Amino acid sequence: MEFAELIKTPRADNVVLHRPFHPAVEGTLCLTGHHLIFSSRRQDNAEELWLLHSNIDSSEKRFVGSLGTIIIKCKDLRIIQLDIPGMEECLNIASSIEALSTLDSVTLMYPFFYRPMFEVLEDGWSSFLLEQEFELLSSVTNEWRLSCVNKEFSVCPSYPPLVIVPKCVDDEALRKVALFRHGGRFPVLSYYHKKNGMAMMRSSQPLTGTNGRRCKEDEKLINSTLRSGRRGFVIDTRPLNVAQQARAKGGGFEQEVHYPQWRRIHKYIERFNILQESFIKLVEACNDQSHNMDRWLSKLEASNWLTHIKELLTAACLAAQCIDREGASVLVHGSEGTDSTLQVTSLAQIILDPRCRTIRGFEALVVREWLQAGHPFQQRCAQSAYSNSKQKWEAPVFLLFLECVWQIHRQFPCSFEFNEQFLIMLFEHAYASQFGTFLGNNENERAKLKLPQKTMSLWSWVNRPEELTRFQNPLYEANSLVIWPSVAPQSLQLWEGVFLRWNRPSRFLEEAEEERINIIKYNKELQAKVNALRRQLAQLETDEESQEE
Amino acid sequence: QVEQVKLLDRFSTSNKSLTGTLYLTATHLLFIDSSQRETWILHHHIAAVEKLPLTTSGCPLVIQCKNFRIVHFVVPRERDCHDIYNSLLQLSRTAKYEELYAFSYNPKQNESEQVKGWQLIDLAEEYKRMGVPNAYWQLSDANRDYKICETYPRELYVPRTASKPIIVGSSKFRSKGRFPVLSYYHKNKEAAICRCSQPLSGFSARCLEDEHMLQAISKANPSNRYMYVMDTRPKLNAMANRAAGKGYENEDNYSNIRFQFVGIENIHVMRSSLQKLLEVSGTRGLSVNDFLSGLENSGWLRHVKAVLDAAVFLAKAIAVESASVLVHCSDGWDRTSQVCSLGALLLDSYYRTIKGFMVLIEKDWISFGHKFSDRCCQLDGDPKEISPVFTQFLESVWNLTEQFPQAFEYNEAFLLQIHEHVHSCQFGNFLGNCQKEREELKLKEKTYSLWPFLLAEQKKYQNPLYNPDFSPELTLLEPNTVSFNFKFWRNMYHQFDRSMHPRQSMLNLIMNTSEQNKQLEEDIKELEAKIKQRNGQSDVVLEKEQEQTAHPAPVALKTPPCFQKEQPPMPVNDAVRTIEGSNTADNRYSELVSEFSKAEPAVVSLEYGVARMTC
């Protein structure tokens, strides 16, 4: 298919662009296969807006006389309005936008066409390999091994080719366990707590069914992570009744009789459409400037968004506590083990593992616990909060995770190497990007699409020194401790950087942030200067002394 | 002194507690726990003491403070508990001003320092700064002996054209004699903020002098033909007042006024609103939705928004339309003080400096007779007179500092400290209800002024991000008052609940860094001078230099002394008081390992496979 077929009017003049808190600008609008480009006519202050079609969540058109207006709502939650003179042009452009922003085929997406304008210093596709992760692990324990039982994606289609499993369990046993777990997602290592040797594993639900099926290999696998005489905890992200109901459909949970050394904790985390609805309601509330106080607060409450945040943080703290405080191993799963499970395991690592609070460590975490672990990004992020089409698989699961990280970040502003912008950037790229990183739903699909060969990795770009400086937190000071966030409602806040980003004037806040950075930078400069002067003085002194001698 | 007393964690459900000894002094209640941490509670800060039913571990005693601290003790023996309870009841309810702490507080200042302290804020100077007296405004001696209005200050500024008979006549037509006077004068726009109380208009009464008075104010503004009259009450309340012979201005009787209601609720609504808010925020194991719906039902943020909206309206009338504004409510000492002072704060960057904010409080709150004594319940009195009007003002200012992080010289700690002392009765400034009363109490001789003490430690209150050039002198600060900008002020209402605060305080870190930068700049100068000296002359006294090099790195800037050891002079800054939660950022975690294991809130109790996270 040629994009040109979809673009009947590639260019329109005298278009007026409206954005909240910006004066309206007149200019030229161009449509290309992947971008909507607006450039202001003024020579002096040429302003350009490049919008990826894939970033467009929904668009509406309106007419007043022959003046058409297109309102574009983006996945990053921004809303812009374009006034286009001429009914026909406007109709053409609106239908092109509609068509280009809803392309079905992944291979038509921009990442397959994008050619970077920068030199690739490090190929992001191979920046975070599980082999490296395993090497680190091997230096502290030999209880685990790297298994390539899933090399052909035949044992578990949503797992990566390589996984880390207990050493005492062979590949044959893994195949059997895979048959006992939903979607073949047998328990694998998610995190190893060096401090006390406890492990966090993740999987999907066991397929016990109504007649209480069991699987000896499964029991052996997870028992092998326990110290003799010690208990472990299974954190099930479903409420007990849902887990029980799941048995009717062939699913289920670990029963006490077969797992006597494990204590099960049900910590409910909302799923899919409930989260998506919550997301939509929250964004709706934030976008309406006319709400009086009562209405705003009740809308905020009705969205339930902060409740989800609190629940998720609580579950993650719980998992972290079982490991760090109770000195117990943990297995986390829900039903499929691709959503709430990953939220819990990755957040627990933020709390427990200082490495995950560095930029590279966080990237590795996203790769390991989200991309390789098979979170279906393409399904979940197909639409954002403005989708009016019927939902299928969309859910802001990854966004919730990012927001929880932000909440912890706010409580420990000096313990993270990255800043808020880094998290916002990941949110944007998960929904629309020129990079291939978040395309596909799992490693299997990515391999089939040949993403590493055909597209650029987000990490190749982010990890360039020029880009990194934008994402560094000037307050960062490595903190090797476990960081326990407060989950009291009074301690949680709306993530304004995402939800109010386009709805309020932000100049003063940005300037203040700049000033903060300047104070820190200046401090470093001064320290360096003082040290240099000290050395110079000491040098002078020794010179003099030797002269005197 | 009672031993083996337990201090319970307010929000913990696992009944975590600290054991220690409780001491009762003449001015404070002191709790020292086993690790020698001290909690000081000033008797005047105690708002309520409650004895709960006896439990197996002892007799629980709950103390609620005016600074929103709530402590929950368990006293092993009931008799002790009863004694403490009775003593606290007596000590926290003072009958006479002379028994307040301020009269016994001795900060070791000599007399001239005391006098100088009181002279630090000079309102005559402040009116001069604004540009009055001038061709339109003059100082009136009408109230020199408090004859016209007891609750106003002696010195009042009125339009030159308002003769004494007009003043007298107008004052008779105004509730409590509080006739229209100048509160703030905007030099560039030649427009004024004036304040008064409601007119005694009833359903039809009018007063020619009062009408003349308003006309005089209007005419004192050469750049505009009309003026605004802002009645800060809801229209319904104002109408109801007419039945009692009071009311509001009839636009037909006053020429060229634009009358406007702005709908701020009265002190009783505010009191119960805050009460509701505190009930919600004090709930254990609170869910997000209960918190948000409680926040909504309390109406507190709605009220704060109403106050700020009114201030924005006022400031815009002056800055945009160059129109003078007369503000009143019922008596003109609560809502009027809020709106006038916030309006001036938006208009004039001077009030966004530390000194300027003190001046603003002295002018619009203290001198114009906001009834601090009644509103803060300094003496045992009518509970219906208590109202968090001033707290609300501070909260509005805090909201502005959040929106304009670089516009204010002071930080949140400054606002909290002022709030602390409005209730502490440790300094004379806020005692009594009006200037006349203060003079009668001879406060300037018998007590000390708060301001020099705050100035002396102003490092603590400086906003490191402050940019004096943020807004040129008289440009309007235009806050965005869309609802989502108003947030729950956790650092005020949970000031003492450490577990809720960020474990690392960005503000403290930036403050320390900025402080350290100044120190480093000094060091550089010193070092450069020395190097120059070295290079210039060869024989130098070596000893001195060695001393210098032995000097540790300059970085050893300590955190502002933890309030712990700081007993009187300022015992109010007691042990547990840390504005931003624990000082982790300052300590750079070195001591945190133990801190975490102790004060860590998230305790999980694993019972029957159902985990409860508590915080």
PDB file of C-alpha atoms in Angstrom, chain A residues 267-485:
ATOM      1  CA  LYS A 267      -3.567  -8.913  47.088  1.00  0.00           C
ATOM      2  CA  TYR A 268      -6.009  -7.678  44.556  1.00  0.00           C
ATOM      3  CA  ILE A 269      -4.838  -5.489  41.720  1.00  0.00           C
ATOM      4  CA  GLU A 270      -7.319  -4.219  39.145  1.00  0.00           C
ATOM      5  CA  ARG A 271      -7.062  -5.406  35.602  1.00  0.00           C
ATOM      6  CA  PHE A 272      -7.588  -4.378  31.999  1.00  0.00           C
ATOM      7  CA  ASN A 273     -10.813  -2.591  31.259  1.00  0.00           C
ATOM      8  CA  ILE A 274     -11.288  -1.343  34.807  1.00  0.00           C
ATOM      9  CA  LEU A 275      -7.898   0.349  34.590  1.00  0.00           C
ATOM     10  CA  GLN A 276      -8.592   1.718  31.147  1.00  0.00           C
ATOM     11  CA  GLU A 277     -11.895   3.200  32.323  1.00  0.00           C
ATOM     12  CA  SER A 278     -10.166   4.679  35.322  1.00  0.00           C
ATOM     13  CA  PHE A 279      -7.551   6.221  33.030  1.00  0.00           C
ATOM     14  CA  ILE A 280     -10.214   7.698  30.746  1.00  0.00           C
ATOM     15  CA  LYS A 281     -12.159   9.148  33.674  1.00  0.00           C
ATOM     16  CA  LEU A 282      -9.082  10.683  35.229  1.00  0.00           C
ATOM     17  CA  VAL A 283      -8.002  12.352  32.009  1.00  0.00           C
ATOM     18  CA  GLU A 284     -11.533  13.629  31.491  1.00  0.00           C
ATOM     19  CA  ALA A 285     -11.521  15.161  34.957  1.00  0.00           C
ATOM     20  CA  CYS A 286      -8.120  16.759  34.444  1.00  0.00           C
ATOM     21  CA  ASN A 287      -9.100  18.234  31.090  1.00  0.00           C
ATOM     22  CA  ASP A 288     -12.126  20.091  32.365  1.00  0.00           C
ATOM     23  CA  GLN A 289     -10.984  23.442  33.698  1.00  0.00           C
ATOM     24  CA  SER A 290     -14.494  24.490  34.667  1.00  0.00           C
ATOM     25  CA  HIS A 291     -14.972  22.002  37.475  1.00  0.00           C
ATOM     26  CA  ASN A 292     -15.606  23.584  40.815  1.00  0.00           C
ATOM     27  CA  MET A 293     -13.734  22.161  43.764  1.00  0.00           C
ATOM     28  CA  ASP A 294     -16.359  19.647  44.798  1.00  0.00           C
ATOM     29  CA  ARG A 295     -16.822  18.388  41.308  1.00  0.00           C
ATOM     30  CA  TRP A 296     -13.089  18.076  40.713  1.00  0.00           C
ATOM     31  CA  LEU A 297     -12.549  16.131  43.911  1.00  0.00           C
ATOM     32  CA  SER A 298     -15.474  13.841  43.289  1.00  0.00           C
ATOM     33  CA  LYS A 299     -14.339  13.219  39.708  1.00  0.00           C
ATOM     34  CA  LEU A 300     -10.853  12.494  40.942  1.00  0.00           C
ATOM     35  CA  GLU A 301     -12.292  10.097  43.444  1.00  0.00           C
ATOM     36  CA  ALA A 302     -14.649   8.494  40.938  1.00  0.00           C
ATOM     37  CA  SER A 303     -11.764   7.789  38.591  1.00  0.00           C
ATOM     38  CA  ASN A 304     -10.278   5.514  41.257  1.00  0.00           C
ATOM     39  CA  TRP A 305      -6.879   6.116  39.740  1.00  0.00           C
ATOM     40  CA  LEU A 306      -5.112   6.922  43.008  1.00  0.00           C
ATOM     41  CA  THR A 307      -6.747   3.912  44.611  1.00  0.00           C
ATOM     42  CA  HIS A 308      -5.124   1.728  41.967  1.00  0.00           C
ATOM     43  CA  ILE A 309      -1.824   3.432  42.637  1.00  0.00           C
ATOM     44  CA  LYS A 310      -2.136   2.797  46.343  1.00  0.00           C
ATOM     45  CA  GLU A 311      -3.133  -0.839  45.862  1.00  0.00           C
ATOM     46  CA  LEU A 312      -0.272  -1.455  43.519  1.00  0.00           C
ATOM     47  CA  LEU A 313       2.293   0.203  45.741  1.00  0.00           C
ATOM     48  CA  THR A 314       0.967  -1.714  48.712  1.00  0.00           C
ATOM     49  CA  ALA A 315       1.269  -5.027  46.880  1.00  0.00           C
ATOM     50  CA  ALA A 316       4.803  -4.193  45.812  1.00  0.00           C
ATOM     51  CA  CYS A 317       5.743  -3.197  49.369  1.00  0.00           C
ATOM     52  CA  LEU A 318       4.259  -6.442  50.554  1.00  0.00           C
ATOM     53  CA  ALA A 319       6.343  -8.505  48.160  1.00  0.00           C
ATOM     54  CA  ALA A 320       9.436  -6.516  49.079  1.00  0.00           C
ATOM     55  CA  GLN A 321       8.721  -6.981  52.742  1.00  0.00           C
ATOM     56  CA  CYS A 322       8.303 -10.714  52.479  1.00  0.00           C
ATOM     57  CA  ILE A 323      11.736 -10.855  50.908  1.00  0.00           C
ATOM     58  CA  ASP A 324      13.638  -8.281  52.919  1.00  0.00           C
ATOM     59  CA  ARG A 325      11.960  -8.402  56.312  1.00  0.00           C
ATOM     60  CA  GLU A 326      10.527 -11.867  56.545  1.00  0.00           C
ATOM     61  CA  GLY A 327      13.494 -13.391  54.775  1.00  0.00           C
ATOM     62  CA  ALA A 328      11.235 -15.482  52.603  1.00  0.00           C
ATOM     63  CA  SER A 329      11.158 -16.329  48.930  1.00  0.00           C
ATOM     64  CA  VAL A 330       8.212 -15.106  46.946  1.00  0.00           C
ATOM     65  CA  LEU A 331       6.281 -16.248  43.918  1.00  0.00           C
ATOM     66  CA  VAL A 332       4.071 -13.638  42.271  1.00  0.00           C
ATOM     67  CA  HIS A 333       1.331 -14.367  39.791  1.00  0.00           C
ATOM     68  CA  GLY A 334      -2.179 -13.384  38.760  1.00  0.00           C
ATOM     69  CA  SER A 335      -3.928 -15.111  35.910  1.00  0.00           C
ATOM     70  CA  GLU A 336      -1.748 -14.714  32.843  1.00  0.00           C
ATOM     71  CA  GLY A 337       1.231 -13.285  34.628  1.00  0.00           C
ATOM     72  CA  THR A 338       1.754 -10.588  32.005  1.00  0.00           C
ATOM     73  CA  ASP A 339       0.295  -7.528  33.708  1.00  0.00           C
ATOM     74  CA  SER A 340      -0.264  -7.115  37.440  1.00  0.00           C
ATOM     75  CA  THR A 341       2.403  -9.739  38.106  1.00  0.00           C
ATOM     76  CA  LEU A 342       4.977  -7.653  36.289  1.00  0.00           C
ATOM     77  CA  GLN A 343       3.850  -4.473  38.006  1.00  0.00           C
ATOM     78  CA  VAL A 344       4.436  -6.073  41.386  1.00  0.00           C
ATOM     79  CA  THR A 345       7.746  -7.734  40.616  1.00  0.00           C
ATOM     80  CA  SER A 346       9.232  -4.680  38.946  1.00  0.00           C
ATOM     81  CA  LEU A 347       8.096  -2.241  41.642  1.00  0.00           C
ATOM     82  CA  ALA A 348       9.373  -4.519  44.376  1.00  0.00           C
ATOM     83  CA  GLN A 349      12.759  -4.353  42.669  1.00  0.00           C
ATOM     84  CA  ILE A 350      12.650  -0.556  42.640  1.00  0.00           C
ATOM     85  CA  ILE A 351      12.143  -0.709  46.390  1.00  0.00           C
ATOM     86  CA  LEU A 352      14.729  -3.388  47.077  1.00  0.00           C
ATOM     87  CA  ASP A 353      17.441  -2.993  44.517  1.00  0.00           C
ATOM     88  CA  PRO A 354      19.463   0.235  44.287  1.00  0.00           C
ATOM     89  CA  ARG A 355      20.628  -0.778  40.823  1.00  0.00           C
ATOM     90  CA  CYS A 356      17.086  -0.418  39.469  1.00  0.00           C
ATOM     91  CA  ARG A 357      17.146   3.207  40.525  1.00  0.00           C
ATOM     92  CA  THR A 358      19.959   4.045  38.139  1.00  0.00           C
ATOM     93  CA  ILE A 359      19.226   4.909  34.520  1.00  0.00           C
ATOM     94  CA  ARG A 360      20.810   1.820  33.058  1.00  0.00           C
ATOM     95  CA  GLY A 361      19.439  -0.354  35.804  1.00  0.00           C
ATOM     96  CA  PHE A 362      15.944   0.945  35.209  1.00  0.00           C
ATOM     97  CA  GLU A 363      16.261   0.365  31.486  1.00  0.00           C
ATOM     98  CA  ALA A 364      17.427  -3.155  32.202  1.00  0.00           C
ATOM     99  CA  LEU A 365      14.429  -3.597  34.478  1.00  0.00           C
ATOM    100  CA  VAL A 366      12.018  -2.463  31.779  1.00  0.00           C
ATOM    101  CA  VAL A 367      13.650  -4.784  29.269  1.00  0.00           C
ATOM    102  CA  ARG A 368      13.773  -7.762  31.625  1.00  0.00           C
ATOM    103  CA  GLU A 369      10.518  -7.438  33.512  1.00  0.00           C
ATOM    104  CA  TRP A 370       8.331  -5.923  30.818  1.00  0.00           C
ATOM    105  CA  LEU A 371       9.602  -6.471  27.296  1.00  0.00           C
ATOM    106  CA  GLN A 372      11.227  -9.869  27.670  1.00  0.00           C
ATOM    107  CA  ALA A 373       8.701 -10.985  30.247  1.00  0.00           C
ATOM    108  CA  GLY A 374       6.033 -10.600  27.616  1.00  0.00           C
ATOM    109  CA  HIS A 375       3.886  -7.672  28.642  1.00  0.00           C
ATOM    110  CA  PRO A 376       1.727  -7.203  25.539  1.00  0.00           C
ATOM    111  CA  PHE A 377       2.689  -3.580  24.850  1.00  0.00           C
ATOM    112  CA  GLN A 378       1.126  -3.457  21.431  1.00  0.00           C
ATOM    113  CA  GLN A 379      -2.259  -4.528  22.735  1.00  0.00           C
ATOM    114  CA  ARG A 380      -2.165  -2.491  25.928  1.00  0.00           C
ATOM    115  CA  CYS A 381      -0.924   0.710  24.367  1.00  0.00           C
ATOM    116  CA  ALA A 382      -2.917   0.601  21.139  1.00  0.00           C
ATOM    117  CA  GLN A 383      -5.102   3.375  22.457  1.00  0.00           C
ATOM    118  CA  SER A 384      -4.748   5.924  25.200  1.00  0.00           C
ATOM    119  CA  ALA A 385      -7.332   7.843  27.227  1.00  0.00           C
ATOM    120  CA  TYR A 386      -9.187   9.401  24.284  1.00  0.00           C
ATOM    121  CA  SER A 387     -10.145   6.209  22.532  1.00  0.00           C
ATOM    122  CA  ASN A 388     -13.824   6.198  21.807  1.00  0.00           C
ATOM    123  CA  SER A 389     -13.811   2.945  19.915  1.00  0.00           C
ATOM    124  CA  LYS A 390     -14.729  -0.088  21.896  1.00  0.00           C
ATOM    125  CA  GLN A 391     -11.863  -1.302  23.971  1.00  0.00           C
ATOM    126  CA  LYS A 392     -10.233  -4.561  23.268  1.00  0.00           C
ATOM    127  CA  TRP A 393      -7.004  -5.132  25.127  1.00  0.00           C
ATOM    128  CA  GLU A 394      -6.034  -1.621  26.052  1.00  0.00           C
ATOM    129  CA  ALA A 395      -4.974  -0.905  29.608  1.00  0.00           C
ATOM    130  CA  PRO A 396      -2.567   1.613  31.141  1.00  0.00           C
ATOM    131  CA  VAL A 397      -0.673  -1.103  32.979  1.00  0.00           C
ATOM    132  CA  PHE A 398       2.756   0.223  32.135  1.00  0.00           C
ATOM    133  CA  LEU A 399       1.710   3.819  32.849  1.00  0.00           C
ATOM    134  CA  LEU A 400       0.528   2.775  36.305  1.00  0.00           C
ATOM    135  CA  PHE A 401       3.885   1.191  36.922  1.00  0.00           C
ATOM    136  CA  LEU A 402       5.667   4.360  35.814  1.00  0.00           C
ATOM    137  CA  GLU A 403       3.447   6.456  38.033  1.00  0.00           C
ATOM    138  CA  CYS A 404       4.182   4.262  41.042  1.00  0.00           C
ATOM    139  CA  VAL A 405       7.879   4.737  40.343  1.00  0.00           C
ATOM    140  CA  TRP A 406       7.212   8.469  40.210  1.00  0.00           C
ATOM    141  CA  GLN A 407       5.403   8.335  43.559  1.00  0.00           C
ATOM    142  CA  ILE A 408       8.392   6.586  45.138  1.00  0.00           C
ATOM    143  CA  HIS A 409      10.684   9.031  43.371  1.00  0.00           C
ATOM    144  CA  ARG A 410       8.816  11.925  45.005  1.00  0.00           C
ATOM    145  CA  GLN A 411       9.337  10.433  48.409  1.00  0.00           C
ATOM    146  CA  PHE A 412      13.008   9.702  47.775  1.00  0.00           C
ATOM    147  CA  PRO A 413      14.010  12.469  45.369  1.00  0.00           C
ATOM    148  CA  CYS A 414      17.718  11.836  45.860  1.00  0.00           C
ATOM    149  CA  SER A 415      17.729   8.080  45.401  1.00  0.00           C
ATOM    150  CA  PHE A 416      17.073   7.917  41.680  1.00  0.00           C
ATOM    151  CA  GLU A 417      19.619   8.601  38.974  1.00  0.00           C
ATOM    152  CA  PHE A 418      16.878   9.521  36.516  1.00  0.00           C
ATOM    153  CA  ASN A 419      14.367  12.333  36.713  1.00  0.00           C
ATOM    154  CA  GLU A 420      10.669  12.686  36.056  1.00  0.00           C
ATOM    155  CA  GLN A 421      11.295  13.484  32.394  1.00  0.00           C
ATOM    156  CA  PHE A 422      12.784  10.047  31.938  1.00  0.00           C
ATOM    157  CA  LEU A 423       9.589   8.401  33.142  1.00  0.00           C
ATOM    158  CA  ILE A 424       7.432  10.668  30.983  1.00  0.00           C
ATOM    159  CA  MET A 425       9.623   9.867  27.985  1.00  0.00           C
ATOM    160  CA  LEU A 426       9.082   6.140  28.537  1.00  0.00           C
ATOM    161  CA  PHE A 427       5.338   6.715  28.766  1.00  0.00           C
ATOM    162  CA  GLU A 428       5.366   8.561  25.455  1.00  0.00           C
ATOM    163  CA  HIS A 429       7.451   5.968  23.662  1.00  0.00           C
ATOM    164  CA  ALA A 430       5.377   3.080  24.940  1.00  0.00           C
ATOM    165  CA  TYR A 431       2.379   4.642  23.174  1.00  0.00           C
ATOM    166  CA  ALA A 432       3.962   6.121  20.059  1.00  0.00           C
ATOM    167  CA  SER A 433       7.548   6.084  18.967  1.00  0.00           C
ATOM    168  CA  GLN A 434       9.994   6.200  16.121  1.00  0.00           C
ATOM    169  CA  PHE A 435      11.803   3.311  17.790  1.00  0.00           C
ATOM    170  CA  GLY A 436      10.931  -0.361  17.574  1.00  0.00           C
ATOM    171  CA  THR A 437      11.446  -1.170  21.234  1.00  0.00           C
ATOM    172  CA  PHE A 438       7.823  -1.228  22.308  1.00  0.00           C
ATOM    173  CA  LEU A 439       6.423  -2.809  19.140  1.00  0.00           C
ATOM    174  CA  GLY A 440       5.062  -6.334  19.359  1.00  0.00           C
ATOM    175  CA  ASN A 441       3.618  -8.137  22.333  1.00  0.00           C
ATOM    176  CA  ASN A 442       6.522 -10.399  23.229  1.00  0.00           C
ATOM    177  CA  GLU A 443       9.975 -11.481  22.153  1.00  0.00           C
ATOM    178  CA  ASN A 444       8.520 -14.082  19.831  1.00  0.00           C
ATOM    179  CA  GLU A 445       6.638 -11.443  17.829  1.00  0.00           C
ATOM    180  CA  ARG A 446       9.622  -9.124  17.890  1.00  0.00           C
ATOM    181  CA  ALA A 447      11.816 -11.844  16.470  1.00  0.00           C
ATOM    182  CA  LYS A 448       9.291 -12.550  13.729  1.00  0.00           C
ATOM    183  CA  LEU A 449       9.063  -8.875  12.864  1.00  0.00           C
ATOM    184  CA  LYS A 450      12.875  -8.779  12.838  1.00  0.00           C
ATOM    185  CA  LEU A 451      12.709  -5.623  14.887  1.00  0.00           C
ATOM    186  CA  PRO A 452      16.379  -5.657  15.911  1.00  0.00           C
ATOM    187  CA  GLN A 453      17.391  -5.738  12.264  1.00  0.00           C
ATOM    188  CA  LYS A 454      14.754  -3.430  10.866  1.00  0.00           C
ATOM    189  CA  THR A 455      14.211  -0.817  13.510  1.00  0.00           C
ATOM    190  CA  MET A 456      16.212   1.287  15.873  1.00  0.00           C
ATOM    191  CA  SER A 457      16.130   0.617  19.585  1.00  0.00           C
ATOM    192  CA  LEU A 458      14.988   3.335  21.956  1.00  0.00           C
ATOM    193  CA  TRP A 459      18.000   2.568  24.125  1.00  0.00           C
ATOM    194  CA  SER A 460      20.417   3.331  21.279  1.00  0.00           C
ATOM    195  CA  TRP A 461      19.065   6.845  21.372  1.00  0.00           C
ATOM    196  CA  VAL A 462      18.455   7.379  25.087  1.00  0.00           C
ATOM    197  CA  ASN A 463      21.868   6.203  26.163  1.00  0.00           C
ATOM    198  CA  ARG A 464      23.740   8.685  24.026  1.00  0.00           C
ATOM    199  CA  PRO A 465      25.538  11.085  26.362  1.00  0.00           C
ATOM    200  CA  GLU A 466      23.774  14.092  24.772  1.00  0.00           C
ATOM    201  CA  GLU A 467      20.363  12.655  25.514  1.00  0.00           C
ATOM    202  CA  LEU A 468      21.205  11.237  28.905  1.00  0.00           C
ATOM    203  CA  THR A 469      21.907  14.629  30.404  1.00  0.00           C
ATOM    204  CA  ARG A 470      18.253  15.519  29.943  1.00  0.00           C
ATOM    205  CA  PHE A 471      17.185  12.569  32.012  1.00  0.00           C
ATOM    206  CA  GLN A 472      19.641  12.791  34.876  1.00  0.00           C
ATOM    207  CA  ASN A 473      18.549  13.751  38.335  1.00  0.00           C
ATOM    208  CA  PRO A 474      21.005  16.316  39.686  1.00  0.00           C
ATOM    209  CA  LEU A 475      20.122  15.384  43.248  1.00  0.00           C
ATOM    210  CA  TYR A 476      21.072  11.759  42.790  1.00  0.00           C
ATOM    211  CA  GLU A 477      23.270  10.169  45.340  1.00  0.00           C
ATOM    212  CA  ALA A 478      23.533   6.413  45.322  1.00  0.00           C
ATOM    213  CA  ASN A 479      21.538   4.972  48.167  1.00  0.00           C
ATOM    214  CA  SER A 480      22.198   1.347  48.822  1.00  0.00           C
ATOM    215  CA  LEU A 481      19.246   0.924  51.144  1.00  0.00           C
ATOM    216  CA  VAL A 482      15.841  -0.519  50.686  1.00  0.00           C
ATOM    217  CA  ILE A 483      13.459   2.409  50.277  1.00  0.00           C
ATOM    218  CA  TRP A 484      10.038   2.014  51.813  1.00  0.00           C
ATOM    219  CA  PRO A 485       7.509   4.466  50.472  1.00  0.00           C
TER     220      PRO A 485
END
